[in-house]
Coordinates of C-alpha atoms in Angstrom, one line a residue:
M1 CA 0.0 0.0 0.0
A2 CA 1.3 3.5 -0.9
Q3 CA 2.3 5.8 1.9
V4 CA 1.6 9.5 2.1
S5 CA 5.4 10.1 2.1
D6 CA 5.6 8.4 -1.4
V7 CA 3.9 11.5 -2.8
L8 CA 4.3 14.3 -0.2
S9 CA 7.6 15.1 1.4
S10 CA 8.0 16.5 4.9
G11 CA 9.1 19.7 3.1
D12 CA 5.8 19.8 1.2
I13 CA 3.9 19.4 4.5
T14 CA 6.0 22.1 6.2
K15 CA 5.3 24.5 3.3
F16 CA 1.5 24.0 3.7
A17 CA 1.4 24.6 7.5
N18 CA -0.1 28.1 7.2
L19 CA -1.9 27.6 3.8
Q20 CA -5.7 27.5 3.5
V21 CA -8.0 26.8 0.5
I22 CA -11.0 29.0 0.9
A23 CA -14.1 29.1 -1.5
R24 CA -14.5 32.4 -3.4
Q25 CA -18.3 32.0 -3.5
V26 CA -20.8 31.3 -0.8
V27 CA -21.2 27.6 -0.2
E28 CA -23.8 25.4 1.6
G29 CA -22.6 22.6 3.8
F30 CA -23.6 20.5 6.8
C31 CA -20.8 21.2 9.3
S32 CA -19.1 24.3 10.6
G33 CA -15.9 25.2 8.7
L34 CA -13.9 27.9 7.0
H35 CA -16.1 28.8 4.1
R36 CA -18.9 31.4 3.9
S37 CA -22.4 30.0 4.1
P38 CA -25.7 31.5 2.7
H39 CA -27.2 30.9 6.1
K40 CA -27.2 33.7 8.7
G41 CA -26.6 32.5 12.2
F42 CA -25.4 33.5 15.6
S43 CA -21.8 32.3 15.5
V44 CA -18.5 34.1 16.0
E45 CA -18.1 36.1 12.8
F46 CA -20.2 39.3 13.1
K47 CA -21.9 40.3 9.8
E48 CA -24.4 43.2 10.4
H49 CA -27.1 44.7 12.4
R50 CA -30.7 44.6 11.4
Q51 CA -33.8 46.2 13.0
Y52 CA -35.6 44.2 15.6
V53 CA -38.8 42.6 14.5
A54 CA -41.5 41.3 16.9
G55 CA -40.7 37.7 17.7
D56 CA -36.9 38.1 17.5
D57 CA -35.0 36.6 20.4
I58 CA -34.3 39.5 22.8
R59 CA -30.9 37.8 23.8
N60 CA -29.7 39.0 20.3
I61 CA -30.5 42.6 20.8
D62 CA -27.4 44.9 20.8
W63 CA -28.1 46.9 24.0
K64 CA -25.1 49.2 23.5
L65 CA -26.5 50.3 20.1
F66 CA -29.9 50.7 21.7
G67 CA -28.4 53.0 24.3
K68 CA -26.9 55.2 21.5
T69 CA -29.9 55.2 19.1
D70 CA -33.0 54.4 21.1
R71 CA -33.8 51.8 18.5
L72 CA -33.7 48.0 18.8
Y73 CA -31.2 46.2 16.6
I74 CA -30.3 42.6 16.3
R75 CA -26.7 41.4 15.9
E76 CA -26.4 38.9 13.0
F77 CA -23.4 36.7 12.4
E78 CA -22.2 34.9 9.4
E79 CA -22.2 31.1 9.6
E80 CA -19.2 29.3 8.2
T81 CA -19.5 25.8 6.7
N82 CA -17.5 23.0 5.1
V83 CA -16.9 22.1 1.5
R84 CA -17.1 18.8 -0.4
V85 CA -14.3 18.7 -3.0
T86 CA -13.8 16.1 -5.7
I87 CA -10.5 16.2 -7.4
L88 CA -10.5 15.0 -11.1
L89 CA -7.3 13.5 -12.4
D90 CA -6.8 13.1 -16.1
S91 CA -5.1 9.7 -16.6
S92 CA -5.2 9.7 -20.3
G93 CA -2.2 8.8 -22.5
S94 CA -1.3 12.5 -23.2
M95 CA -0.5 12.9 -19.4
G96 CA 2.5 10.6 -19.9
Y97 CA 4.3 13.4 -21.8
T98 CA 7.7 14.2 -20.4
G99 CA 9.1 17.5 -21.6
S100 CA 12.8 18.3 -22.1
R101 CA 13.0 20.5 -19.0
S102 CA 10.8 18.3 -16.7
N103 CA 13.6 16.4 -14.9
G104 CA 12.1 13.1 -16.1
Q105 CA 8.7 13.8 -14.6
S106 CA 5.6 13.5 -16.7
K107 CA 2.5 15.7 -16.7
H108 CA 0.9 12.8 -14.8
D109 CA 3.5 12.9 -12.1
Y110 CA 3.0 16.6 -11.6
A111 CA -0.8 16.1 -11.6
V112 CA -0.6 13.3 -9.0
H113 CA 1.6 15.5 -6.7
T114 CA -0.7 18.5 -7.1
A115 CA -3.8 16.3 -6.4
A116 CA -2.1 14.9 -3.3
C117 CA -1.2 18.4 -2.0
L118 CA -4.8 19.6 -2.6
A119 CA -6.3 16.6 -0.8
Y120 CA -3.9 17.1 2.1
L121 CA -4.8 20.8 2.4
M122 CA -8.5 20.2 2.3
L123 CA -8.4 17.4 4.9
Q124 CA -6.3 19.6 7.2
Q125 CA -9.1 22.2 7.3
Q126 CA -11.7 19.5 7.9
D127 CA -13.2 19.7 4.4
S128 CA -14.4 16.5 2.6
V129 CA -12.3 15.5 -0.3
G130 CA -12.7 12.7 -3.0
L131 CA -11.0 11.6 -6.2
V132 CA -12.1 10.7 -9.7
T133 CA -9.6 9.4 -12.1
F134 CA -10.6 9.2 -15.8
D135 CA -9.5 8.8 -19.4
T136 CA -12.4 8.0 -21.8
A137 CA -14.5 7.0 -18.8
V138 CA -14.3 7.2 -15.0
R139 CA -11.7 4.7 -13.9
K140 CA -12.1 5.1 -10.2
H141 CA -14.4 7.2 -8.0
I142 CA -13.6 7.7 -4.3
P143 CA -16.4 9.6 -2.6
P144 CA -15.5 12.7 -0.5
R145 CA -14.9 12.1 3.1
A146 CA -13.4 14.3 5.9
R147 CA -11.5 11.7 7.9
P148 CA -7.7 12.1 8.1
K149 CA -7.2 8.4 7.1
H150 CA -9.0 9.1 3.9
L151 CA -5.8 10.7 2.5
Q152 CA -4.3 7.2 2.6
A153 CA -7.0 5.9 0.2
I154 CA -6.6 8.8 -2.1
I155 CA -2.7 8.5 -2.2
S156 CA -3.0 4.8 -2.8
E157 CA -5.3 5.3 -5.8
L158 CA -3.1 8.2 -7.2
K159 CA 0.0 5.9 -7.0
Q160 CA -1.8 3.1 -8.9
Q161 CA -2.8 5.3 -11.8
K162 CA -0.9 5.0 -15.1
P163 CA -1.5 7.2 -18.1
G164 CA -3.3 5.4 -21.0
N165 CA -6.1 5.6 -23.6
E166 CA -7.7 8.8 -25.0
T167 CA -9.4 11.7 -23.2
E168 CA -13.1 12.0 -23.3
L169 CA -14.2 14.8 -21.0
G170 CA -17.8 15.1 -22.2
G171 CA -18.6 11.5 -21.4
V172 CA -16.8 11.7 -18.0
F173 CA -18.8 14.8 -17.0
Q174 CA -22.0 13.1 -18.0
Q175 CA -21.1 10.2 -15.8
M176 CA -20.5 12.5 -12.9

């Protein structure tokens, strides 16, 4: 079975210590996490004030603001959530190309390393990550999970992949 160290060096992991992958758009998830959610909640990250409406919980009234304005306002906070990521790895024959300045590494080798790095980062921030390898069709699908041991399954599959066949993105996307 392939080890994490087969793809990620301790130097790679050290470089990622302070790195985060954050969604640019608002995302919807089930668990608390790093990414902005469309849901408004009462968590740690303050978002805005809004006027009090009958029926609002009085525990959320900003009493300091009431003292300044004589109007009741509710403090709203932005809820943060997790993300489910699926990494798609092209394992077609063209990925076997090794350029003259690539130190003997193919496009596929670089893609495997990049996929492993991304999976590691996502799992470090408690996001779910999965893997799909493909050429003319989906070769392997590992569903997204957020468990640290899930990285081992992804690395093992990445190491088993060898470039071959043609590329057929349209069919692969329809399968997904």
